[in-house]
Amino acid sequence: MHFVAMLGFSASGVTIRYNIPETLLSAAIAIVVVGAGLFITELGKRKLAAMLVGGALAGAGVAAMHYMGMEAMEMSARVVYNPTYVIASIVIAIVAATAALWCTVHIRGTLATIVATLVMGLAVTGMHYTGMAGVSVTNPVDSVPAGASTMQLLVPLVMAVSVVTFLLILGIGLWPTEDELRTQAEFENRLKAHSEQGRRFVNVQQDLQPGPAQFAQTHRVR
């Protein structure tokens, strides 16, 4: 959402180009930091303290992506940020990300996934437009900065998003459901029980069979 929205950003009399490495780095930071927030939440056994730390980290990752993405925009002008909007955007990202983690932890099933997704989307969009409301572009210069044009960034971006989306959908489709995991566990338990019964039966049969000493003693008695 962030990168597509930034492609629609414009300022009167200002030429905008994009620094591809910094843009990709901002996306990578968001993925790593948000993933770390989820990991901390799970590592802390979904307790409130772990959830707050994980939510703060995930929200900070979203904010870092936004402002690093802004820095990746090369403009023939000066960009000024309003501190109030910057702080508000970061707070929105952290609160919404924490709420998304809470929904994921406390609400199960498809509804939880949908709600958590919507809340996380709210975190990104809310912080993005709040942050952009505090951006001012001043002192434009009649020059073309270095970097990629909108189309040069858009084409690989769309391709990358399409591939990642396809892989995620494929992974989710192939991932076993809770019912499938439960059925598999029950089958393995039954298989283990049958194996144990078979082992006990063999042991009983071996106990009933006379050993060599007993066999020899029986023949001597006869």
PDB file of C-alpha atoms in Angstrom:
ATOM      1  CA  MET A   1       0.000   0.000   0.000  1.00  0.00           C
ATOM      2  CA  HIS A   2       2.733   2.436   1.017  1.00  0.00           C
ATOM      3  CA  PHE A   3       4.757   2.122  -2.168  1.00  0.00           C
ATOM      4  CA  VAL A   4       1.748   2.323  -4.467  1.00  0.00           C
ATOM      5  CA  ALA A   5       0.479   5.381  -2.582  1.00  0.00           C
ATOM      6  CA  MET A   6       3.888   7.039  -2.851  1.00  0.00           C
ATOM      7  CA  LEU A   7       3.754   6.625  -6.616  1.00  0.00           C
ATOM      8  CA  GLY A   8       0.706   8.890  -6.532  1.00  0.00           C
ATOM      9  CA  PHE A   9       2.506  11.600  -4.575  1.00  0.00           C
ATOM     10  CA  SER A  10       3.355  14.754  -6.480  1.00  0.00           C
ATOM     11  CA  ALA A  11       4.303  18.347  -5.812  1.00  0.00           C
ATOM     12  CA  SER A  12       3.829  21.305  -8.109  1.00  0.00           C
ATOM     13  CA  GLY A  13       6.917  22.034 -10.165  1.00  0.00           C
ATOM     14  CA  VAL A  14       8.907  19.188  -8.578  1.00  0.00           C
ATOM     15  CA  THR A  15      10.391  16.199 -10.384  1.00  0.00           C
ATOM     16  CA  ILE A  16      10.428  13.006  -8.316  1.00  0.00           C
ATOM     17  CA  ARG A  17      12.711  10.035  -8.793  1.00  0.00           C
ATOM     18  CA  TYR A  18      13.228   6.932  -6.652  1.00  0.00           C
ATOM     19  CA  ASN A  19      16.373   5.438  -5.176  1.00  0.00           C
ATOM     20  CA  ILE A  20      15.790   1.724  -5.837  1.00  0.00           C
ATOM     21  CA  PRO A  21      18.235   0.279  -3.238  1.00  0.00           C
ATOM     22  CA  GLU A  22      16.847   2.473  -0.458  1.00  0.00           C
ATOM     23  CA  THR A  23      13.282   1.648  -1.495  1.00  0.00           C
ATOM     24  CA  LEU A  24      13.994  -2.078  -1.352  1.00  0.00           C
ATOM     25  CA  LEU A  25      15.794  -1.626   1.966  1.00  0.00           C
ATOM     26  CA  SER A  26      12.748   0.091   3.454  1.00  0.00           C
ATOM     27  CA  ALA A  27      10.576  -2.855   2.420  1.00  0.00           C
ATOM     28  CA  ALA A  28      13.080  -5.340   3.850  1.00  0.00           C
ATOM     29  CA  ILE A  29      13.198  -3.466   7.157  1.00  0.00           C
ATOM     30  CA  ALA A  30       9.410  -3.609   7.440  1.00  0.00           C
ATOM     31  CA  ILE A  31       9.365  -7.356   6.785  1.00  0.00           C
ATOM     32  CA  VAL A  32      12.165  -8.138   9.243  1.00  0.00           C
ATOM     33  CA  VAL A  33      11.015  -5.842  12.053  1.00  0.00           C
ATOM     34  CA  VAL A  34       7.329  -6.787  11.836  1.00  0.00           C
ATOM     35  CA  GLY A  35       8.366 -10.445  11.737  1.00  0.00           C
ATOM     36  CA  ALA A  36      10.480  -9.875  14.843  1.00  0.00           C
ATOM     37  CA  GLY A  37       7.456  -8.367  16.575  1.00  0.00           C
ATOM     38  CA  LEU A  38       5.390 -11.456  15.788  1.00  0.00           C
ATOM     39  CA  PHE A  39       8.232 -13.703  16.955  1.00  0.00           C
ATOM     40  CA  ILE A  40       8.517 -11.867  20.277  1.00  0.00           C
ATOM     41  CA  THR A  41       4.779 -12.201  20.818  1.00  0.00           C
ATOM     42  CA  GLU A  42       4.922 -15.953  20.249  1.00  0.00           C
ATOM     43  CA  LEU A  43       8.156 -16.345  22.223  1.00  0.00           C
ATOM     44  CA  GLY A  44       6.547 -14.603  25.181  1.00  0.00           C
ATOM     45  CA  LYS A  45       3.720 -17.147  25.081  1.00  0.00           C
ATOM     46  CA  ARG A  46       1.330 -14.409  23.991  1.00  0.00           C
ATOM     47  CA  LYS A  47       1.434 -12.628  27.340  1.00  0.00           C
ATOM     48  CA  LEU A  48       0.467  -8.969  27.568  1.00  0.00           C
ATOM     49  CA  ALA A  49       4.026  -7.707  28.060  1.00  0.00           C
ATOM     50  CA  ALA A  50       5.298  -9.654  25.051  1.00  0.00           C
ATOM     51  CA  MET A  51       2.341  -8.457  23.001  1.00  0.00           C
ATOM     52  CA  LEU A  52       3.046  -4.819  23.870  1.00  0.00           C
ATOM     53  CA  VAL A  53       6.724  -5.178  22.982  1.00  0.00           C
ATOM     54  CA  GLY A  54       5.894  -7.039  19.783  1.00  0.00           C
ATOM     55  CA  GLY A  55       3.258  -4.475  18.809  1.00  0.00           C
ATOM     56  CA  ALA A  56       5.624  -1.584  19.466  1.00  0.00           C
ATOM     57  CA  LEU A  57       8.295  -3.261  17.365  1.00  0.00           C
ATOM     58  CA  ALA A  58       5.892  -4.058  14.527  1.00  0.00           C
ATOM     59  CA  GLY A  59       4.528  -0.506  14.531  1.00  0.00           C
ATOM     60  CA  ALA A  60       8.038   0.904  14.565  1.00  0.00           C
ATOM     61  CA  GLY A  61       8.847  -1.317  11.580  1.00  0.00           C
ATOM     62  CA  VAL A  62       5.910   0.103   9.630  1.00  0.00           C
ATOM     63  CA  ALA A  63       6.941   3.657  10.522  1.00  0.00           C
ATOM     64  CA  ALA A  64      10.563   2.955   9.596  1.00  0.00           C
ATOM     65  CA  MET A  65       9.437   1.631   6.224  1.00  0.00           C
ATOM     66  CA  HIS A  66       7.432   4.787   5.584  1.00  0.00           C
ATOM     67  CA  TYR A  67      10.083   7.332   6.457  1.00  0.00           C
ATOM     68  CA  MET A  68      12.916   5.412   4.850  1.00  0.00           C
ATOM     69  CA  GLY A  69      10.733   5.137   1.759  1.00  0.00           C
ATOM     70  CA  MET A  70      10.302   8.899   1.893  1.00  0.00           C
ATOM     71  CA  GLU A  71      14.058   9.321   2.081  1.00  0.00           C
ATOM     72  CA  ALA A  72      14.354   7.102  -0.992  1.00  0.00           C
ATOM     73  CA  MET A  73      12.435   9.704  -2.996  1.00  0.00           C
ATOM     74  CA  GLU A  74      14.844  11.988  -4.824  1.00  0.00           C
ATOM     75  CA  MET A  75      13.282  15.423  -5.358  1.00  0.00           C
ATOM     76  CA  SER A  76      14.418  18.676  -6.864  1.00  0.00           C
ATOM     77  CA  ALA A  77      13.145  20.398  -3.726  1.00  0.00           C
ATOM     78  CA  ARG A  78      13.441  20.416   0.068  1.00  0.00           C
ATOM     79  CA  VAL A  79      11.184  18.130   2.128  1.00  0.00           C
ATOM     80  CA  VAL A  80      10.136  19.329   5.590  1.00  0.00           C
ATOM     81  CA  TYR A  81       8.356  17.191   8.195  1.00  0.00           C
ATOM     82  CA  ASN A  82       5.992  18.472  10.859  1.00  0.00           C
ATOM     83  CA  PRO A  83       7.122  16.797  14.128  1.00  0.00           C
ATOM     84  CA  THR A  84       3.566  16.606  15.472  1.00  0.00           C
ATOM     85  CA  TYR A  85       2.367  14.592  12.495  1.00  0.00           C
ATOM     86  CA  VAL A  86       5.473  12.420  12.572  1.00  0.00           C
ATOM     87  CA  ILE A  87       4.904  11.492  16.221  1.00  0.00           C
ATOM     88  CA  ALA A  88       1.178  10.968  15.631  1.00  0.00           C
ATOM     89  CA  SER A  89       1.867   8.667  12.676  1.00  0.00           C
ATOM     90  CA  ILE A  90       4.266   6.537  14.725  1.00  0.00           C
ATOM     91  CA  VAL A  91       1.770   6.287  17.600  1.00  0.00           C
ATOM     92  CA  ILE A  92      -0.976   5.232  15.181  1.00  0.00           C
ATOM     93  CA  ALA A  93       1.272   2.545  13.705  1.00  0.00           C
ATOM     94  CA  ILE A  94       2.212   1.144  17.125  1.00  0.00           C
ATOM     95  CA  VAL A  95      -1.344   1.170  18.517  1.00  0.00           C
ATOM     96  CA  ALA A  96      -2.852  -0.406  15.409  1.00  0.00           C
ATOM     97  CA  ALA A  97      -0.101  -3.042  15.161  1.00  0.00           C
ATOM     98  CA  THR A  98      -0.591  -3.966  18.829  1.00  0.00           C
ATOM     99  CA  ALA A  99      -4.342  -4.221  18.267  1.00  0.00           C
ATOM    100  CA  ALA A 100      -3.717  -6.496  15.282  1.00  0.00           C
ATOM    101  CA  LEU A 101      -1.538  -8.776  17.418  1.00  0.00           C
ATOM    102  CA  TRP A 102      -4.214  -8.819  20.123  1.00  0.00           C
ATOM    103  CA  CYS A 103      -6.837  -9.897  17.588  1.00  0.00           C
ATOM    104  CA  THR A 104      -4.539 -12.624  16.313  1.00  0.00           C
ATOM    105  CA  VAL A 105      -3.896 -13.963  19.820  1.00  0.00           C
ATOM    106  CA  HIS A 106      -7.354 -13.732  21.384  1.00  0.00           C
ATOM    107  CA  ILE A 107      -9.663 -14.412  18.445  1.00  0.00           C
ATOM    108  CA  ARG A 108      -9.432 -17.743  16.643  1.00  0.00           C
ATOM    109  CA  GLY A 109     -10.456 -18.817  13.189  1.00  0.00           C
ATOM    110  CA  THR A 110     -11.135 -17.031   9.936  1.00  0.00           C
ATOM    111  CA  LEU A 111     -12.671 -14.027  11.668  1.00  0.00           C
ATOM    112  CA  ALA A 112      -9.452 -13.396  13.592  1.00  0.00           C
ATOM    113  CA  THR A 113      -7.415 -13.493  10.412  1.00  0.00           C
ATOM    114  CA  ILE A 114      -9.721 -11.046   8.650  1.00  0.00           C
ATOM    115  CA  VAL A 115      -9.910  -8.654  11.605  1.00  0.00           C
ATOM    116  CA  ALA A 116      -6.156  -8.756  12.230  1.00  0.00           C
ATOM    117  CA  THR A 117      -5.505  -8.130   8.539  1.00  0.00           C
ATOM    118  CA  LEU A 118      -7.864  -5.157   8.466  1.00  0.00           C
ATOM    119  CA  VAL A 119      -6.353  -3.686  11.620  1.00  0.00           C
ATOM    120  CA  MET A 120      -2.821  -4.127  10.290  1.00  0.00           C
ATOM    121  CA  GLY A 121      -3.918  -2.483   7.056  1.00  0.00           C
ATOM    122  CA  LEU A 122      -5.294   0.354   9.160  1.00  0.00           C
ATOM    123  CA  ALA A 123      -1.905   0.663  10.846  1.00  0.00           C
ATOM    124  CA  VAL A 124      -0.147   1.115   7.519  1.00  0.00           C
ATOM    125  CA  THR A 125      -2.691   3.415   5.879  1.00  0.00           C
ATOM    126  CA  GLY A 126      -3.347   5.439   9.027  1.00  0.00           C
ATOM    127  CA  MET A 127       0.288   6.149   9.699  1.00  0.00           C
ATOM    128  CA  HIS A 128       0.997   6.759   6.011  1.00  0.00           C
ATOM    129  CA  TYR A 129      -1.604   9.445   5.437  1.00  0.00           C
ATOM    130  CA  THR A 130      -1.036  11.007   8.849  1.00  0.00           C
ATOM    131  CA  GLY A 131       2.665  11.237   8.109  1.00  0.00           C
ATOM    132  CA  MET A 132       2.055  12.589   4.615  1.00  0.00           C
ATOM    133  CA  ALA A 133      -0.260  15.264   6.027  1.00  0.00           C
ATOM    134  CA  GLY A 134       2.776  16.680   7.821  1.00  0.00           C
ATOM    135  CA  VAL A 135       4.999  16.800   4.719  1.00  0.00           C
ATOM    136  CA  SER A 136       5.821  20.115   3.072  1.00  0.00           C
ATOM    137  CA  VAL A 137       7.807  20.475  -0.147  1.00  0.00           C
ATOM    138  CA  THR A 138       9.597  23.809  -0.459  1.00  0.00           C
ATOM    139  CA  ASN A 139      12.209  25.531  -2.609  1.00  0.00           C
ATOM    140  CA  PRO A 140      11.633  23.626  -5.863  1.00  0.00           C
ATOM    141  CA  VAL A 141      14.477  23.708  -8.366  1.00  0.00           C
ATOM    142  CA  ASP A 142      14.149  23.275 -12.110  1.00  0.00           C
ATOM    143  CA  SER A 143      16.281  20.147 -12.396  1.00  0.00           C
ATOM    144  CA  VAL A 144      15.891  16.392 -12.745  1.00  0.00           C
ATOM    145  CA  PRO A 145      17.388  14.377  -9.861  1.00  0.00           C
ATOM    146  CA  ALA A 146      19.040  11.006 -10.317  1.00  0.00           C
ATOM    147  CA  GLY A 147      17.042   7.841  -9.771  1.00  0.00           C
ATOM    148  CA  ALA A 148      14.320   5.710 -11.313  1.00  0.00           C
ATOM    149  CA  SER A 149      11.164   7.157 -12.779  1.00  0.00           C
ATOM    150  CA  THR A 150       7.696   6.148 -11.638  1.00  0.00           C
ATOM    151  CA  MET A 151       7.265   3.527 -14.360  1.00  0.00           C
ATOM    152  CA  GLN A 152      10.757   2.141 -13.810  1.00  0.00           C
ATOM    153  CA  LEU A 153       9.831   1.553 -10.178  1.00  0.00           C
ATOM    154  CA  LEU A 154       6.226   0.498 -10.759  1.00  0.00           C
ATOM    155  CA  VAL A 155       6.838  -2.389 -13.169  1.00  0.00           C
ATOM    156  CA  PRO A 156       9.269  -4.400 -10.986  1.00  0.00           C
ATOM    157  CA  LEU A 157       7.228  -3.479  -7.909  1.00  0.00           C
ATOM    158  CA  VAL A 158       4.036  -4.907  -9.380  1.00  0.00           C
ATOM    159  CA  MET A 159       5.886  -8.025 -10.509  1.00  0.00           C
ATOM    160  CA  ALA A 160       7.468  -8.536  -7.088  1.00  0.00           C
ATOM    161  CA  VAL A 161       4.172  -8.028  -5.260  1.00  0.00           C
ATOM    162  CA  SER A 162       2.428 -10.430  -7.637  1.00  0.00           C
ATOM    163  CA  VAL A 163       5.044 -13.145  -7.098  1.00  0.00           C
ATOM    164  CA  VAL A 164       5.035 -12.738  -3.310  1.00  0.00           C
ATOM    165  CA  THR A 165       1.233 -12.733  -3.213  1.00  0.00           C
ATOM    166  CA  PHE A 166       1.098 -15.891  -5.323  1.00  0.00           C
ATOM    167  CA  LEU A 167       3.619 -17.643  -3.084  1.00  0.00           C
ATOM    168  CA  LEU A 168       1.729 -16.623   0.051  1.00  0.00           C
ATOM    169  CA  ILE A 169      -1.584 -17.847  -1.349  1.00  0.00           C
ATOM    170  CA  LEU A 170       0.073 -21.080  -2.464  1.00  0.00           C
ATOM    171  CA  GLY A 171       1.657 -21.565   0.952  1.00  0.00           C
ATOM    172  CA  ILE A 172      -1.606 -20.906   2.770  1.00  0.00           C
ATOM    173  CA  GLY A 173      -3.426 -23.297   0.454  1.00  0.00           C
ATOM    174  CA  LEU A 174      -0.906 -26.078   1.022  1.00  0.00           C
ATOM    175  CA  TRP A 175      -0.627 -25.504   4.760  1.00  0.00           C
ATOM    176  CA  PRO A 176      -2.712 -28.072   6.668  1.00  0.00           C
ATOM    177  CA  THR A 177      -5.789 -26.849   8.510  1.00  0.00           C
ATOM    178  CA  GLU A 178      -6.432 -27.447  12.209  1.00  0.00           C
ATOM    179  CA  ASP A 179      -8.836 -30.283  11.357  1.00  0.00           C
ATOM    180  CA  GLU A 180      -6.231 -31.929   9.143  1.00  0.00           C
ATOM    181  CA  LEU A 181      -3.576 -31.624  11.831  1.00  0.00           C
ATOM    182  CA  ARG A 182      -5.982 -33.061  14.417  1.00  0.00           C
ATOM    183  CA  THR A 183      -6.884 -35.965  12.127  1.00  0.00           C
ATOM    184  CA  GLN A 184      -3.212 -36.660  11.459  1.00  0.00           C
ATOM    185  CA  ALA A 185      -2.441 -36.634  15.183  1.00  0.00           C
ATOM    186  CA  GLU A 186      -5.320 -39.018  15.916  1.00  0.00           C
ATOM    187  CA  PHE A 187      -4.146 -41.365  13.157  1.00  0.00           C
ATOM    188  CA  GLU A 188      -0.594 -41.353  14.511  1.00  0.00           C
ATOM    189  CA  ASN A 189      -1.884 -42.055  18.029  1.00  0.00           C
ATOM    190  CA  ARG A 190      -3.971 -44.994  16.804  1.00  0.00           C
ATOM    191  CA  LEU A 191      -1.022 -46.313  14.817  1.00  0.00           C
ATOM    192  CA  LYS A 192       1.189 -46.028  17.876  1.00  0.00           C
ATOM    193  CA  ALA A 193      -1.419 -47.811  20.023  1.00  0.00           C
ATOM    194  CA  HIS A 194      -1.723 -50.676  17.521  1.00  0.00           C
ATOM    195  CA  SER A 195       2.049 -50.962  17.355  1.00  0.00           C
ATOM    196  CA  GLU A 196       2.235 -51.123  21.145  1.00  0.00           C
ATOM    197  CA  GLN A 197      -0.464 -53.801  21.250  1.00  0.00           C
ATOM    198  CA  GLY A 198       1.407 -55.833  18.651  1.00  0.00           C
ATOM    199  CA  ARG A 199       4.614 -55.546  20.656  1.00  0.00           C
ATOM    200  CA  ARG A 200       2.852 -56.712  23.812  1.00  0.00           C
ATOM    201  CA  PHE A 201       1.325 -59.671  21.955  1.00  0.00           C
ATOM    202  CA  VAL A 202       4.751 -60.756  20.724  1.00  0.00           C
ATOM    203  CA  ASN A 203       6.167 -60.472  24.238  1.00  0.00           C
ATOM    204  CA  VAL A 204       3.334 -62.613  25.640  1.00  0.00           C
ATOM    205  CA  GLN A 205       3.904 -65.270  22.983  1.00  0.00           C
ATOM    206  CA  GLN A 206       7.589 -65.333  23.781  1.00  0.00           C
ATOM    207  CA  ASP A 207       6.844 -65.716  27.489  1.00  0.00           C
ATOM    208  CA  LEU A 208       4.529 -68.675  26.807  1.00  0.00           C
ATOM    209  CA  GLN A 209       7.095 -70.532  24.711  1.00  0.00           C
ATOM    210  CA  PRO A 210       9.441 -72.773  26.794  1.00  0.00           C
ATOM    211  CA  GLY A 211      13.071 -71.856  26.819  1.00  0.00           C
ATOM    212  CA  PRO A 212      15.880 -74.344  25.973  1.00  0.00           C
ATOM    213  CA  ALA A 213      16.369 -75.335  29.631  1.00  0.00           C
ATOM    214  CA  GLN A 214      12.660 -75.924  30.166  1.00  0.00           C
ATOM    215  CA  PHE A 215      12.468 -77.912  26.933  1.00  0.00           C
ATOM    216  CA  ALA A 216      15.383 -80.174  27.968  1.00  0.00           C
ATOM    217  CA  GLN A 217      13.963 -80.697  31.444  1.00  0.00           C
ATOM    218  CA  THR A 218      10.603 -81.697  29.991  1.00  0.00           C
ATOM    219  CA  HIS A 219      12.217 -84.339  27.784  1.00  0.00           C
ATOM    220  CA  ARG A 220      14.261 -85.753  30.692  1.00  0.00           C
ATOM    221  CA  VAL A 221      11.125 -86.140  32.765  1.00  0.00           C
ATOM    222  CA  ARG A 222       9.537 -88.119  29.986  1.00  0.00           C
TER     223      ARG A 222
END
